[in-house]
């Protein structure tokens, strides 16, 4: 029995981390987008079960196209799989920021790129929307997803 437990623990410790790309969109400037992305990346890097993929323009364009397909109802499971395989990620953390009537709302989702399933989602809001508030929201929303 002890040998089996040790083997399971050893296997879990050596399990490959989930590769993740972070995509941020919404009512924020490019600089604020980078701040939110950095805050989420830093928080996720504290969890060894996740490996963060450095996004680039090509990846962002592919995600934007996929988002357009989803809105049109034309997305297929094969298209989602192709993006994941092409960019070597298993999951996408999609973050949307909306500012309305003096409040900032942030929704984050962890999406399994192969199945398209939303694994976890969290939405939080705060008054205002300056840089410090965006950082705090990003930390809180990703913390809620990861725990």
PDB file of C-alpha atoms in Angstrom:
ATOM      1  CA  UNK A   1       0.000   0.000   0.000  1.00  0.00           C
ATOM      2  CA  UNK A   2       2.804   2.417   0.902  1.00  0.00           C
ATOM      3  CA  UNK A   3       4.584   1.707  -2.397  1.00  0.00           C
ATOM      4  CA  UNK A   4       1.453   2.553  -4.380  1.00  0.00           C
ATOM      5  CA  UNK A   5       0.954   5.839  -2.492  1.00  0.00           C
ATOM      6  CA  UNK A   6       4.615   6.812  -3.002  1.00  0.00           C
ATOM      7  CA  UNK A   7       4.324   6.007  -6.702  1.00  0.00           C
ATOM      8  CA  UNK A   8       1.212   8.165  -7.050  1.00  0.00           C
ATOM      9  CA  UNK A   9       2.882  11.070  -5.219  1.00  0.00           C
ATOM     10  CA  UNK A  10       5.992  10.708  -7.375  1.00  0.00           C
ATOM     11  CA  UNK A  11       3.891  10.640 -10.553  1.00  0.00           C
ATOM     12  CA  UNK A  12       1.921  13.729  -9.486  1.00  0.00           C
ATOM     13  CA  UNK A  13       5.121  15.609  -8.672  1.00  0.00           C
ATOM     14  CA  UNK A  14       6.485  14.822 -12.140  1.00  0.00           C
ATOM     15  CA  UNK A  15       3.238  15.575 -13.995  1.00  0.00           C
ATOM     16  CA  UNK A  16       3.662  18.111 -16.758  1.00  0.00           C
ATOM     17  CA  UNK A  17       2.232  21.527 -15.947  1.00  0.00           C
ATOM     18  CA  UNK A  18      -0.823  22.809 -17.794  1.00  0.00           C
ATOM     19  CA  UNK A  19       0.336  25.212 -20.483  1.00  0.00           C
ATOM     20  CA  UNK A  20      -1.664  28.419 -20.397  1.00  0.00           C
ATOM     21  CA  UNK A  21      -1.927  31.527 -22.539  1.00  0.00           C
ATOM     22  CA  UNK A  22      -3.500  34.679 -21.115  1.00  0.00           C
ATOM     23  CA  UNK A  23      -5.747  36.851 -23.243  1.00  0.00           C
ATOM     24  CA  UNK A  24      -6.987  40.215 -21.900  1.00  0.00           C
ATOM     25  CA  UNK A  25      -9.592  42.350 -23.652  1.00  0.00           C
ATOM     26  CA  UNK A  26     -12.049  45.104 -22.807  1.00  0.00           C
ATOM     27  CA  UNK A  27     -12.465  48.756 -21.901  1.00  0.00           C
ATOM     28  CA  UNK A  28      -8.812  49.402 -21.036  1.00  0.00           C
ATOM     29  CA  UNK A  29      -5.760  50.943 -22.649  1.00  0.00           C
ATOM     30  CA  UNK A  30      -2.909  48.889 -24.066  1.00  0.00           C
ATOM     31  CA  UNK A  31      -0.792  49.754 -21.004  1.00  0.00           C
ATOM     32  CA  UNK A  32      -3.573  48.678 -18.647  1.00  0.00           C
ATOM     33  CA  UNK A  33      -3.960  45.470 -20.668  1.00  0.00           C
ATOM     34  CA  UNK A  34      -0.292  44.700 -20.062  1.00  0.00           C
ATOM     35  CA  UNK A  35      -0.665  45.487 -16.350  1.00  0.00           C
ATOM     36  CA  UNK A  36      -3.618  43.084 -16.008  1.00  0.00           C
ATOM     37  CA  UNK A  37      -1.786  40.429 -18.019  1.00  0.00           C
ATOM     38  CA  UNK A  38       1.321  40.780 -15.844  1.00  0.00           C
ATOM     39  CA  UNK A  39      -0.652  40.605 -12.595  1.00  0.00           C
ATOM     40  CA  UNK A  40      -2.404  37.423 -13.727  1.00  0.00           C
ATOM     41  CA  UNK A  41       0.835  35.881 -15.025  1.00  0.00           C
ATOM     42  CA  UNK A  42       2.653  36.592 -11.771  1.00  0.00           C
ATOM     43  CA  UNK A  43      -0.152  35.057  -9.690  1.00  0.00           C
ATOM     44  CA  UNK A  44      -0.394  31.955 -11.895  1.00  0.00           C
ATOM     45  CA  UNK A  45       3.370  31.434 -11.823  1.00  0.00           C
ATOM     46  CA  UNK A  46       3.042  30.825  -8.063  1.00  0.00           C
ATOM     47  CA  UNK A  47       1.244  27.569  -8.941  1.00  0.00           C
ATOM     48  CA  UNK A  48       3.634  24.898 -10.275  1.00  0.00           C
ATOM     49  CA  UNK A  49       0.763  23.107 -12.013  1.00  0.00           C
ATOM     50  CA  UNK A  50       0.620  25.939 -14.599  1.00  0.00           C
ATOM     51  CA  UNK A  51       3.213  26.999 -17.172  1.00  0.00           C
ATOM     52  CA  UNK A  52       2.528  30.409 -18.704  1.00  0.00           C
ATOM     53  CA  UNK A  53       2.906  30.747 -22.476  1.00  0.00           C
ATOM     54  CA  UNK A  54       4.237  34.100 -23.685  1.00  0.00           C
ATOM     55  CA  UNK A  55       1.588  35.446 -26.004  1.00  0.00           C
ATOM     56  CA  UNK A  56       2.403  37.313 -29.185  1.00  0.00           C
ATOM     57  CA  UNK A  57       0.482  39.147 -31.929  1.00  0.00           C
ATOM     58  CA  UNK A  58      -0.044  35.985 -33.967  1.00  0.00           C
ATOM     59  CA  UNK A  59      -1.581  34.198 -30.991  1.00  0.00           C
ATOM     60  CA  UNK A  60      -3.795  37.183 -30.168  1.00  0.00           C
ATOM     61  CA  UNK A  61      -5.010  37.386 -33.775  1.00  0.00           C
ATOM     62  CA  UNK A  62      -5.847  33.664 -33.763  1.00  0.00           C
ATOM     63  CA  UNK A  63      -7.799  34.056 -30.511  1.00  0.00           C
ATOM     64  CA  UNK A  64      -9.611  37.105 -31.895  1.00  0.00           C
ATOM     65  CA  UNK A  65     -10.617  35.121 -34.975  1.00  0.00           C
ATOM     66  CA  UNK A  66     -11.788  32.262 -32.752  1.00  0.00           C
ATOM     67  CA  UNK A  67     -13.788  34.736 -30.653  1.00  0.00           C
ATOM     68  CA  UNK A  68     -15.455  36.024 -33.833  1.00  0.00           C
ATOM     69  CA  UNK A  69     -16.298  32.441 -34.840  1.00  0.00           C
ATOM     70  CA  UNK A  70     -17.818  31.792 -31.414  1.00  0.00           C
ATOM     71  CA  UNK A  71     -19.979  34.906 -31.669  1.00  0.00           C
ATOM     72  CA  UNK A  72     -21.191  33.855 -35.096  1.00  0.00           C
ATOM     73  CA  UNK A  73     -21.940  30.322 -33.859  1.00  0.00           C
ATOM     74  CA  UNK A  74     -19.574  28.845 -36.443  1.00  0.00           C
ATOM     75  CA  UNK A  75     -16.855  27.606 -34.087  1.00  0.00           C
ATOM     76  CA  UNK A  76     -16.010  23.920 -34.286  1.00  0.00           C
ATOM     77  CA  UNK A  77     -14.136  21.714 -31.860  1.00  0.00           C
ATOM     78  CA  UNK A  78     -11.498  21.170 -34.555  1.00  0.00           C
ATOM     79  CA  UNK A  79     -10.810  24.926 -34.786  1.00  0.00           C
ATOM     80  CA  UNK A  80     -10.287  25.135 -31.018  1.00  0.00           C
ATOM     81  CA  UNK A  81      -7.968  22.115 -31.094  1.00  0.00           C
ATOM     82  CA  UNK A  82      -5.942  23.578 -33.966  1.00  0.00           C
ATOM     83  CA  UNK A  83      -5.219  26.769 -32.024  1.00  0.00           C
ATOM     84  CA  UNK A  84      -4.157  24.783 -28.968  1.00  0.00           C
ATOM     85  CA  UNK A  85      -1.895  22.491 -30.978  1.00  0.00           C
ATOM     86  CA  UNK A  86      -0.471  25.292 -33.099  1.00  0.00           C
ATOM     87  CA  UNK A  87       0.538  27.378 -30.094  1.00  0.00           C
ATOM     88  CA  UNK A  88       1.280  24.526 -27.710  1.00  0.00           C
ATOM     89  CA  UNK A  89      -1.207  25.489 -25.006  1.00  0.00           C
ATOM     90  CA  UNK A  90      -3.788  23.406 -23.191  1.00  0.00           C
ATOM     91  CA  UNK A  91      -5.744  26.285 -21.677  1.00  0.00           C
ATOM     92  CA  UNK A  92      -6.513  29.937 -22.249  1.00  0.00           C
ATOM     93  CA  UNK A  93      -7.261  32.346 -19.432  1.00  0.00           C
ATOM     94  CA  UNK A  94      -9.630  34.828 -21.018  1.00  0.00           C
ATOM     95  CA  UNK A  95     -10.041  38.104 -19.114  1.00  0.00           C
ATOM     96  CA  UNK A  96     -12.596  40.746 -20.035  1.00  0.00           C
ATOM     97  CA  UNK A  97     -12.631  44.176 -18.384  1.00  0.00           C
ATOM     98  CA  UNK A  98     -15.710  46.406 -18.555  1.00  0.00           C
ATOM     99  CA  UNK A  99     -15.998  49.896 -17.111  1.00  0.00           C
ATOM    100  CA  UNK A 100     -19.496  51.189 -16.430  1.00  0.00           C
ATOM    101  CA  UNK A 101     -20.887  53.977 -14.256  1.00  0.00           C
ATOM    102  CA  UNK A 102     -17.723  54.442 -12.220  1.00  0.00           C
ATOM    103  CA  UNK A 103     -17.163  50.721 -11.606  1.00  0.00           C
ATOM    104  CA  UNK A 104     -14.776  48.241 -13.185  1.00  0.00           C
ATOM    105  CA  UNK A 105     -15.918  44.678 -13.775  1.00  0.00           C
ATOM    106  CA  UNK A 106     -13.463  41.890 -14.519  1.00  0.00           C
ATOM    107  CA  UNK A 107     -14.396  38.385 -15.642  1.00  0.00           C
ATOM    108  CA  UNK A 108     -11.789  35.651 -15.996  1.00  0.00           C
ATOM    109  CA  UNK A 109     -12.351  32.173 -17.417  1.00  0.00           C
ATOM    110  CA  UNK A 110     -10.060  29.187 -17.737  1.00  0.00           C
ATOM    111  CA  UNK A 111     -10.981  27.490 -21.001  1.00  0.00           C
ATOM    112  CA  UNK A 112      -9.835  24.014 -21.995  1.00  0.00           C
ATOM    113  CA  UNK A 113      -8.594  24.658 -25.523  1.00  0.00           C
ATOM    114  CA  UNK A 114      -9.212  21.082 -26.680  1.00  0.00           C
ATOM    115  CA  UNK A 115     -12.816  20.768 -25.551  1.00  0.00           C
ATOM    116  CA  UNK A 116     -13.813  24.433 -25.392  1.00  0.00           C
ATOM    117  CA  UNK A 117     -15.153  23.796 -21.876  1.00  0.00           C
ATOM    118  CA  UNK A 118     -15.031  26.649 -19.365  1.00  0.00           C
ATOM    119  CA  UNK A 119     -13.277  24.992 -16.445  1.00  0.00           C
ATOM    120  CA  UNK A 120     -13.768  27.855 -13.973  1.00  0.00           C
ATOM    121  CA  UNK A 121     -15.021  31.424 -14.098  1.00  0.00           C
ATOM    122  CA  UNK A 122     -15.091  34.362 -11.728  1.00  0.00           C
ATOM    123  CA  UNK A 123     -16.394  37.932 -11.975  1.00  0.00           C
ATOM    124  CA  UNK A 124     -15.559  40.727  -9.559  1.00  0.00           C
ATOM    125  CA  UNK A 125     -16.099  44.477  -9.557  1.00  0.00           C
ATOM    126  CA  UNK A 126     -14.751  47.537  -7.767  1.00  0.00           C
ATOM    127  CA  UNK A 127     -15.374  51.251  -7.852  1.00  0.00           C
ATOM    128  CA  UNK A 128     -13.021  53.238 -10.084  1.00  0.00           C
ATOM    129  CA  UNK A 129     -10.587  51.660 -12.476  1.00  0.00           C
ATOM    130  CA  UNK A 130      -7.103  53.086 -12.106  1.00  0.00           C
ATOM    131  CA  UNK A 131      -3.966  50.967 -12.388  1.00  0.00           C
ATOM    132  CA  UNK A 132      -3.853  49.870  -8.743  1.00  0.00           C
ATOM    133  CA  UNK A 133      -7.522  48.876  -8.823  1.00  0.00           C
ATOM    134  CA  UNK A 134      -6.978  46.868 -12.017  1.00  0.00           C
ATOM    135  CA  UNK A 135      -4.025  45.069 -10.445  1.00  0.00           C
ATOM    136  CA  UNK A 136      -6.050  44.286  -7.326  1.00  0.00           C
ATOM    137  CA  UNK A 137      -8.999  43.024  -9.369  1.00  0.00           C
ATOM    138  CA  UNK A 138      -6.732  40.862 -11.536  1.00  0.00           C
ATOM    139  CA  UNK A 139      -5.108  39.307  -8.460  1.00  0.00           C
ATOM    140  CA  UNK A 140      -8.453  38.652  -6.794  1.00  0.00           C
ATOM    141  CA  UNK A 141     -10.215  37.220  -9.837  1.00  0.00           C
ATOM    142  CA  UNK A 142      -7.398  34.812 -10.751  1.00  0.00           C
ATOM    143  CA  UNK A 143      -6.968  33.800  -7.115  1.00  0.00           C
ATOM    144  CA  UNK A 144     -10.639  32.811  -7.007  1.00  0.00           C
ATOM    145  CA  UNK A 145     -10.213  30.693 -10.130  1.00  0.00           C
ATOM    146  CA  UNK A 146      -7.067  28.934  -8.972  1.00  0.00           C
ATOM    147  CA  UNK A 147      -8.330  28.074  -5.492  1.00  0.00           C
TER     148      UNK A 147
END
